[in-house]
Amino acid sequence: MEYLDTDPVRLSPDGKAVVYIDQRLLPHKTEHISVYKAEDMYNAIKTLAVRGAPCIGIFAAYCVYVISLYTADPALDSELESFCAYLDSSRPTAVNLSYALFEMKKVLSESRGLPAEIRRERLRRRAQEIHQSDIDSCERIAGFGLSLLKAGDGVITHCNAGALATSRLGTGLGPLLLAARKGIELHPYVDETRPLLQGARLTAFELKQAGLEPTLICDNMAAYVMSQGLVDAVMIGADRIAANGDTANKIGSSQLAIAAKYYGVPFYVLAPTSTVDKSCKTGRDIKIELREGDEIKKMFFEAPTAPEGVKCLNPAFDITDHTLITKIITENGIFSPKEL
Ligand code: MRU
């Protein structure tokens, strides 16, 4: 329960490092790691020790502030500009990363000419605002999402869009975590989410910690569960939402939406407006991250599961077409994809 009340990323008590929960070690071990060097920050995002779209953004904002503490006054602009570009290159799909870095760069440009200490203080304040705004958005999203459910409903979720991926209540998982807080009974079905098992390792863990009783399924069992009438809604988070409502989220989200449409199950995307990227007209403008094939063949198994050298394709995200999405829920309310 402890980590649900704790932020997955935050400033260290002395304010000189960023502390994160290493999500690769969950659910068996909760380890807090402190970083203050650029390369360690980059690797934390790249390796998914810090993951989940809003969480990556909050982490990046704190990182910019911490790096400013170790940068000489005259070099603040140039060093932080290149640090932002470096961190932005760690993962391409979640817009929250570039959104947070853009916001931090704006603070820098707007404070040019002021004493360095004031500029650092403004960076710290902006990072904390980005964090607080996500906490508030998650609360509101959870409330709107829960209004779409009734006691006893079955809800499928994919990947992890809970406290670990955001702040506190999460997005896709918010209605479930809020229901638990209010004592409303729901039946969560959790896709294990191959290949990195964010569903099995993180979502099942969070839901159990919150006092719900999740049922874990393999990703290829979702259509079966729907065909049995066990599911009343699908609720997922998002990494980037295009202007037309097309949504990038963890690989497998799109096939879940296709199955939901076939079985007449409403498909809800829950995300803060900072995840909406109007510069992408459609999902075709969103860059999909490709990761190492060894994640498919070698992770979580005692021995490789496939012949040595077999070719793999490992896209980390896919695009759910807006026509498959029933509603998009943000901190501002419940919208049809075209109303965004
Ligand atoms: O590769 P990950 O684990 O960072 O992917 C995360 C997801 O796809 C989440 O569903 C998404 O970021 C929404 S989190 C609120």
Short mmCIF file of C-alpha atoms and ligand atoms in Angstrom, two decimals:
data_model
loop_
_atom_site.label_atom_id
_atom_site.label_comp_id
_atom_site.label_asym_id
_atom_site.label_seq_id
_atom_site.Cartn_x
_atom_site.Cartn_y
_atom_site.Cartn_z
CA MET A 1 0.00 0.00 0.00
CA GLU A 2 2.91 2.27 0.84
CA TYR A 3 3.84 3.13 -2.76
CA LEU A 4 0.25 4.05 -3.76
CA ASP A 5 0.55 7.00 -1.39
CA THR A 6 4.09 7.75 -2.51
CA ASP A 7 5.03 9.33 -5.82
CA PRO A 8 6.91 7.08 -8.26
CA VAL A 9 9.20 10.06 -8.92
CA ARG A 10 10.03 13.02 -6.68
CA LEU A 11 12.85 15.23 -5.51
CA SER A 12 15.15 13.81 -2.83
CA PRO A 13 14.69 15.31 0.68
CA ASP A 14 17.78 17.52 0.20
CA GLY A 15 16.46 18.55 -3.25
CA LYS A 16 19.71 17.63 -5.01
CA ALA A 17 18.64 14.46 -6.85
CA VAL A 18 15.59 12.88 -8.41
CA VAL A 19 14.35 9.75 -6.65
CA TYR A 20 12.39 7.10 -8.54
CA ILE A 21 10.95 3.68 -7.86
CA ASP A 22 12.69 1.19 -10.16
CA GLN A 23 9.63 -0.29 -11.87
CA ARG A 24 11.67 -3.11 -13.42
CA LEU A 25 11.97 -4.75 -10.00
CA LEU A 26 8.28 -4.70 -9.11
CA PRO A 27 6.26 -6.50 -7.84
CA HIS A 28 8.91 -8.35 -5.82
CA LYS A 29 11.07 -5.46 -4.70
CA THR A 30 10.38 -1.75 -4.11
CA GLU A 31 13.69 0.01 -4.56
CA HIS A 32 14.17 3.79 -4.60
CA ILE A 33 17.05 5.04 -6.75
CA SER A 34 18.55 8.57 -6.64
CA VAL A 35 19.99 10.13 -9.79
CA TYR A 36 21.71 13.42 -10.49
CA LYS A 37 23.74 12.61 -13.63
CA ALA A 38 22.38 13.07 -17.15
CA GLU A 39 23.28 9.58 -18.36
CA ASP A 40 21.58 7.86 -15.39
CA MET A 41 18.45 9.89 -16.03
CA TYR A 42 18.43 8.96 -19.73
CA ASN A 43 18.93 5.27 -18.89
CA ALA A 44 16.14 5.29 -16.31
CA ILE A 45 13.66 6.25 -19.04
CA LYS A 46 15.21 4.13 -21.80
CA THR A 47 15.21 0.93 -19.72
CA LEU A 48 11.68 1.57 -18.37
CA ALA A 49 12.86 1.84 -14.77
CA VAL A 50 10.75 5.02 -14.99
CA ARG A 51 7.82 4.47 -17.33
CA GLY A 52 4.24 5.48 -18.10
CA ALA A 53 3.62 8.63 -20.12
CA PRO A 54 2.82 11.21 -17.39
CA CYS A 55 5.42 9.76 -15.02
CA ILE A 56 8.16 10.14 -17.64
CA GLY A 57 7.16 13.80 -18.10
CA ILE A 58 7.23 14.58 -14.37
CA PHE A 59 10.57 12.79 -14.03
CA ALA A 60 12.03 14.77 -16.94
CA ALA A 61 10.92 18.08 -15.42
CA TYR A 62 12.61 17.28 -12.09
CA CYS A 63 15.71 16.10 -13.98
CA VAL A 64 16.07 19.47 -15.75
CA TYR A 65 15.95 21.23 -12.37
CA VAL A 66 18.49 18.87 -10.78
CA ILE A 67 20.88 19.19 -13.72
CA SER A 68 20.65 22.99 -13.35
CA LEU A 69 22.08 22.64 -9.82
CA TYR A 70 25.26 21.07 -11.20
CA THR A 71 25.66 23.51 -14.10
CA ALA A 72 27.78 26.65 -13.89
CA ASP A 73 25.76 29.89 -14.13
CA PRO A 74 27.03 31.07 -17.55
CA ALA A 75 26.39 27.64 -19.11
CA LEU A 76 22.79 27.25 -17.90
CA ASP A 77 21.11 27.94 -21.25
CA SER A 78 23.41 25.92 -23.48
CA GLU A 79 23.82 22.95 -21.08
CA LEU A 80 20.13 22.65 -20.31
CA GLU A 81 19.14 23.01 -23.97
CA SER A 82 21.38 20.10 -24.91
CA PHE A 83 20.30 18.08 -21.85
CA CYS A 84 16.65 18.49 -22.88
CA ALA A 85 17.43 17.31 -26.42
CA TYR A 86 19.33 14.32 -25.01
CA LEU A 87 16.55 13.29 -22.62
CA ASP A 88 13.89 13.81 -25.30
CA SER A 89 15.67 11.25 -27.48
CA SER A 90 15.29 8.48 -24.86
CA ARG A 91 11.77 7.43 -25.97
CA PRO A 92 9.75 8.83 -28.87
CA THR A 93 6.08 7.94 -28.41
CA ALA A 94 4.80 9.46 -25.15
CA VAL A 95 4.25 13.18 -25.79
CA ASN A 96 4.39 13.95 -22.04
CA LEU A 97 8.19 13.77 -22.21
CA SER A 98 8.57 16.48 -24.85
CA TYR A 99 5.66 18.44 -23.32
CA ALA A 100 7.43 18.64 -19.92
CA LEU A 101 10.78 19.47 -21.51
CA PHE A 102 9.14 22.18 -23.61
CA GLU A 103 7.62 23.69 -20.46
CA MET A 104 11.00 23.69 -18.69
CA LYS A 105 12.72 25.29 -21.70
CA LYS A 106 10.02 27.97 -21.68
CA VAL A 107 10.91 28.83 -18.06
CA LEU A 108 14.54 29.15 -19.13
CA SER A 109 13.84 31.44 -22.05
CA GLU A 110 11.38 33.59 -20.07
CA SER A 111 13.89 34.08 -17.24
CA ARG A 112 16.89 34.97 -19.40
CA GLY A 113 18.82 37.87 -17.86
CA LEU A 114 17.71 37.11 -14.29
CA PRO A 115 20.19 35.87 -11.62
CA ALA A 116 20.91 32.13 -11.97
CA GLU A 117 19.57 31.32 -8.50
CA ILE A 118 16.19 32.79 -9.38
CA ARG A 119 16.13 30.87 -12.66
CA ARG A 120 16.86 27.59 -10.84
CA GLU A 121 14.13 28.34 -8.33
CA ARG A 122 11.67 28.92 -11.19
CA LEU A 123 12.66 25.62 -12.77
CA ARG A 124 12.00 23.83 -9.47
CA ARG A 125 8.64 25.52 -9.10
CA ARG A 126 7.57 24.65 -12.67
CA ALA A 127 8.55 20.99 -12.18
CA GLN A 128 6.45 20.87 -9.02
CA GLU A 129 3.53 22.49 -10.84
CA ILE A 130 3.70 19.90 -13.61
CA HIS A 131 3.65 17.20 -10.92
CA GLN A 132 0.77 18.76 -8.98
CA SER A 133 -1.24 19.31 -12.15
CA ASP A 134 -0.95 15.59 -12.92
CA ILE A 135 -2.11 14.67 -9.41
CA ASP A 136 -5.17 16.92 -9.85
CA SER A 137 -5.89 15.68 -13.38
CA CYS A 138 -5.77 12.05 -12.25
CA GLU A 139 -8.31 12.76 -9.47
CA ARG A 140 -10.71 14.37 -11.94
CA ILE A 141 -10.23 11.73 -14.64
CA ALA A 142 -10.92 8.98 -12.10
CA GLY A 143 -14.17 10.68 -11.07
CA PHE A 144 -15.41 11.12 -14.64
CA GLY A 145 -14.38 7.55 -15.50
CA LEU A 146 -16.13 6.07 -12.49
CA SER A 147 -19.35 7.83 -13.50
CA LEU A 148 -19.40 5.54 -16.58
CA LEU A 149 -19.41 2.38 -14.46
CA LYS A 150 -21.83 0.72 -12.05
CA ALA A 151 -21.20 -1.56 -9.11
CA GLY A 152 -20.45 -5.11 -10.21
CA ASP A 153 -19.07 -4.16 -13.66
CA GLY A 154 -16.23 -6.09 -15.25
CA VAL A 155 -13.48 -3.84 -16.63
CA ILE A 156 -10.54 -4.87 -18.81
CA THR A 157 -7.38 -2.80 -18.66
CA HIS A 158 -4.13 -3.07 -20.59
CA CYS A 159 -0.55 -2.22 -19.63
CA ASN A 160 -0.25 -0.06 -16.52
CA ALA A 161 -1.94 3.32 -16.27
CA GLY A 162 -2.08 3.48 -12.48
CA ALA A 163 -0.19 5.24 -9.69
CA LEU A 164 3.18 4.07 -10.98
CA ALA A 165 2.63 5.47 -14.46
CA THR A 166 1.31 8.83 -13.26
CA SER A 167 0.66 10.42 -9.90
CA ARG A 168 -1.49 8.77 -7.25
CA LEU A 169 -4.77 7.61 -8.86
CA GLY A 170 -3.56 7.04 -12.40
CA THR A 171 -5.55 7.47 -15.60
CA GLY A 172 -6.79 4.22 -17.15
CA LEU A 173 -6.76 2.63 -13.70
CA GLY A 174 -8.17 5.69 -11.93
CA PRO A 175 -11.84 4.63 -11.91
CA LEU A 176 -10.87 1.23 -10.48
CA LEU A 177 -8.61 2.68 -7.79
CA LEU A 178 -11.24 5.29 -6.92
CA ALA A 179 -13.92 2.58 -6.74
CA ALA A 180 -11.71 0.70 -4.30
CA ARG A 181 -11.34 3.86 -2.21
CA LYS A 182 -15.15 4.28 -2.16
CA GLY A 183 -15.84 0.60 -1.46
CA ILE A 184 -17.59 0.03 -4.83
CA GLU A 185 -17.14 -3.52 -6.09
CA LEU A 186 -15.77 -3.90 -9.63
CA HIS A 187 -14.20 -6.86 -11.41
CA PRO A 188 -10.93 -5.91 -13.09
CA TYR A 189 -9.49 -8.13 -15.84
CA VAL A 190 -5.81 -7.37 -16.36
CA ASP A 191 -4.05 -8.10 -19.65
CA GLU A 192 -0.58 -9.33 -18.75
CA THR A 193 0.80 -7.08 -21.55
CA ARG A 194 3.56 -8.91 -23.37
CA PRO A 195 6.47 -8.55 -23.71
CA LEU A 196 7.31 -6.47 -20.62
CA LEU A 197 4.36 -7.58 -18.48
CA GLN A 198 3.35 -4.18 -17.14
CA GLY A 199 -0.15 -5.61 -16.56
CA ALA A 200 0.97 -8.68 -14.63
CA ARG A 201 3.78 -7.04 -12.69
CA LEU A 202 2.42 -3.56 -12.04
CA THR A 203 -1.35 -3.34 -12.61
CA ALA A 204 -2.23 -6.59 -10.83
CA PHE A 205 0.05 -5.49 -8.00
CA GLU A 206 -1.50 -2.02 -7.71
CA LEU A 207 -5.06 -3.32 -7.80
CA LYS A 208 -4.35 -5.90 -5.13
CA GLN A 209 -2.65 -3.27 -2.99
CA ALA A 210 -5.77 -1.13 -3.37
CA GLY A 211 -7.93 -4.00 -2.11
CA LEU A 212 -9.50 -5.11 -5.41
CA GLU A 213 -9.38 -8.68 -6.67
CA PRO A 214 -8.00 -8.54 -10.22
CA THR A 215 -8.14 -11.48 -12.63
CA LEU A 216 -4.99 -11.78 -14.72
CA ILE A 217 -5.33 -12.95 -18.34
CA CYS A 218 -2.91 -13.37 -21.23
CA ASP A 219 -3.38 -10.71 -23.90
CA ASN A 220 -4.85 -13.25 -26.32
CA MET A 221 -7.66 -14.12 -23.87
CA ALA A 222 -9.39 -10.73 -23.95
CA ALA A 223 -11.82 -11.62 -26.77
CA TYR A 224 -12.74 -14.84 -24.93
CA VAL A 225 -13.51 -12.94 -21.73
CA MET A 226 -15.67 -10.48 -23.70
CA SER A 227 -17.46 -13.31 -25.50
CA GLN A 228 -18.45 -14.69 -22.11
CA GLY A 229 -20.17 -11.42 -21.17
CA LEU A 230 -17.73 -10.76 -18.32
CA VAL A 231 -16.72 -7.30 -19.45
CA ASP A 232 -18.75 -4.06 -19.37
CA ALA A 233 -15.98 -1.65 -20.32
CA VAL A 234 -12.39 -1.40 -21.48
CA MET A 235 -10.34 1.36 -19.82
CA ILE A 236 -6.83 2.26 -20.91
CA GLY A 237 -4.39 5.18 -20.67
CA ALA A 238 -2.62 6.85 -23.59
CA ASP A 239 0.85 7.91 -24.63
CA ARG A 240 -0.19 10.40 -27.30
CA ILE A 241 -3.59 11.35 -28.71
CA ALA A 242 -3.73 12.89 -32.18
CA ALA A 243 -6.06 15.78 -33.09
CA ASN A 244 -8.61 13.37 -34.61
CA GLY A 245 -8.67 11.16 -31.49
CA ASP A 246 -6.43 8.36 -32.83
CA THR A 247 -4.61 7.10 -29.75
CA ALA A 248 -1.13 5.66 -29.26
CA ASN A 249 -0.93 3.32 -26.29
CA LYS A 250 0.85 0.12 -25.32
CA ILE A 251 1.06 -2.49 -28.08
CA GLY A 252 -2.09 -4.61 -27.97
CA SER A 253 -4.47 -1.73 -27.22
CA SER A 254 -5.66 -1.67 -30.81
CA GLN A 255 -6.57 -5.35 -30.96
CA LEU A 256 -8.43 -4.93 -27.67
CA ALA A 257 -10.43 -2.08 -29.24
CA ILE A 258 -11.24 -4.18 -32.30
CA ALA A 259 -12.50 -7.03 -30.09
CA ALA A 260 -14.48 -4.58 -27.93
CA LYS A 261 -16.21 -3.16 -31.01
CA TYR A 262 -17.14 -6.68 -32.17
CA TYR A 263 -18.61 -7.61 -28.79
CA GLY A 264 -20.30 -4.22 -28.21
CA VAL A 265 -18.16 -3.33 -25.19
CA PRO A 266 -17.47 0.43 -24.74
CA PHE A 267 -13.82 1.34 -25.13
CA TYR A 268 -12.61 4.29 -23.03
CA VAL A 269 -9.28 6.15 -23.24
CA LEU A 270 -8.37 8.10 -20.09
CA ALA A 271 -5.59 10.68 -20.21
CA PRO A 272 -4.72 14.25 -19.19
CA THR A 273 -4.93 16.94 -21.89
CA SER A 274 -1.11 17.11 -21.77
CA THR A 275 -1.26 13.77 -23.66
CA VAL A 276 -3.17 15.35 -26.55
CA ASP A 277 -0.84 16.43 -29.34
CA LYS A 278 -2.69 18.56 -31.85
CA SER A 279 0.44 18.82 -34.00
CA CYS A 280 -0.29 15.21 -34.97
CA LYS A 281 -3.32 15.31 -37.25
CA THR A 282 -3.86 11.55 -37.12
CA GLY A 283 -2.22 8.51 -35.58
CA ARG A 284 -0.07 8.16 -38.70
CA ASP A 285 1.92 11.19 -37.50
CA ILE A 286 2.85 9.48 -34.21
CA LYS A 287 6.27 7.82 -34.05
CA ILE A 288 6.12 4.27 -32.73
CA GLU A 289 9.09 3.12 -30.64
CA LEU A 290 10.72 -0.12 -31.76
CA ARG A 291 12.55 -2.04 -29.04
CA GLU A 292 15.01 -4.94 -28.92
CA GLY A 293 13.71 -8.37 -29.94
CA ASP A 294 15.37 -9.94 -26.90
CA GLU A 295 12.55 -8.47 -24.80
CA ILE A 296 10.28 -10.97 -26.58
CA LYS A 297 12.63 -13.97 -26.52
CA LYS A 298 14.59 -13.69 -23.32
CA MET A 299 12.97 -11.59 -20.64
CA PHE A 300 11.18 -13.30 -17.75
CA PHE A 301 12.09 -16.82 -18.93
CA GLU A 302 14.74 -19.16 -17.50
CA ALA A 303 15.91 -19.97 -21.02
CA PRO A 304 15.29 -18.25 -24.37
CA THR A 305 11.88 -19.20 -25.78
CA ALA A 306 12.85 -19.00 -29.45
CA PRO A 307 15.69 -20.30 -31.62
CA GLU A 308 18.90 -18.29 -31.42
CA GLY A 309 18.97 -15.57 -34.07
CA VAL A 310 15.26 -15.64 -34.93
CA LYS A 311 14.12 -12.26 -36.23
CA CYS A 312 11.69 -10.33 -34.01
CA LEU A 313 9.53 -7.26 -34.47
CA ASN A 314 8.92 -5.46 -31.18
CA PRO A 315 6.85 -2.27 -31.53
CA ALA A 316 6.20 -0.89 -28.05
CA PHE A 317 2.95 0.91 -28.99
CA ASP A 318 0.15 0.82 -31.52
CA ILE A 319 -2.49 3.24 -32.75
CA THR A 320 -6.12 2.69 -31.88
CA ASP A 321 -8.25 4.27 -34.57
CA HIS A 322 -10.62 6.94 -33.25
CA THR A 323 -13.61 5.11 -34.75
CA LEU A 324 -13.02 2.30 -32.22
CA ILE A 325 -12.97 4.66 -29.22
CA THR A 326 -16.29 5.26 -27.45
CA LYS A 327 -15.14 8.19 -25.30
CA ILE A 328 -11.94 9.98 -24.33
CA ILE A 329 -11.90 11.09 -20.70
CA THR A 330 -9.66 13.98 -19.66
CA GLU A 331 -9.56 16.19 -16.55
CA ASN A 332 -12.08 18.42 -18.38
CA GLY A 333 -14.76 15.80 -18.89
CA ILE A 334 -15.99 13.03 -21.18
CA PHE A 335 -15.64 13.61 -24.92
CA SER A 336 -16.22 11.77 -28.14
CA PRO A 337 -12.88 11.55 -30.02
CA LYS A 338 -13.97 14.19 -32.53
CA GLU A 339 -14.89 16.71 -29.77
CA LEU A 340 -11.35 16.83 -28.34
O1 MRU B 1 6.24 1.35 -22.31
P1 MRU B 1 5.47 1.92 -21.15
O2 MRU B 1 5.33 0.97 -20.03
O3 MRU B 1 6.01 3.26 -20.72
O4 MRU B 1 4.03 2.17 -21.75
C1 MRU B 1 3.07 2.77 -20.95
C2 MRU B 1 1.72 2.76 -21.54
O5 MRU B 1 1.50 2.42 -22.68
C3 MRU B 1 0.63 3.30 -20.68
O6 MRU B 1 -0.58 2.65 -20.93
C4 MRU B 1 0.48 4.78 -21.01
O7 MRU B 1 1.70 5.44 -20.82
C5 MRU B 1 -0.53 5.42 -20.22
S1 MRU B 1 0.08 5.65 -18.57
C6 MRU B 1 -0.92 6.64 -17.76
#
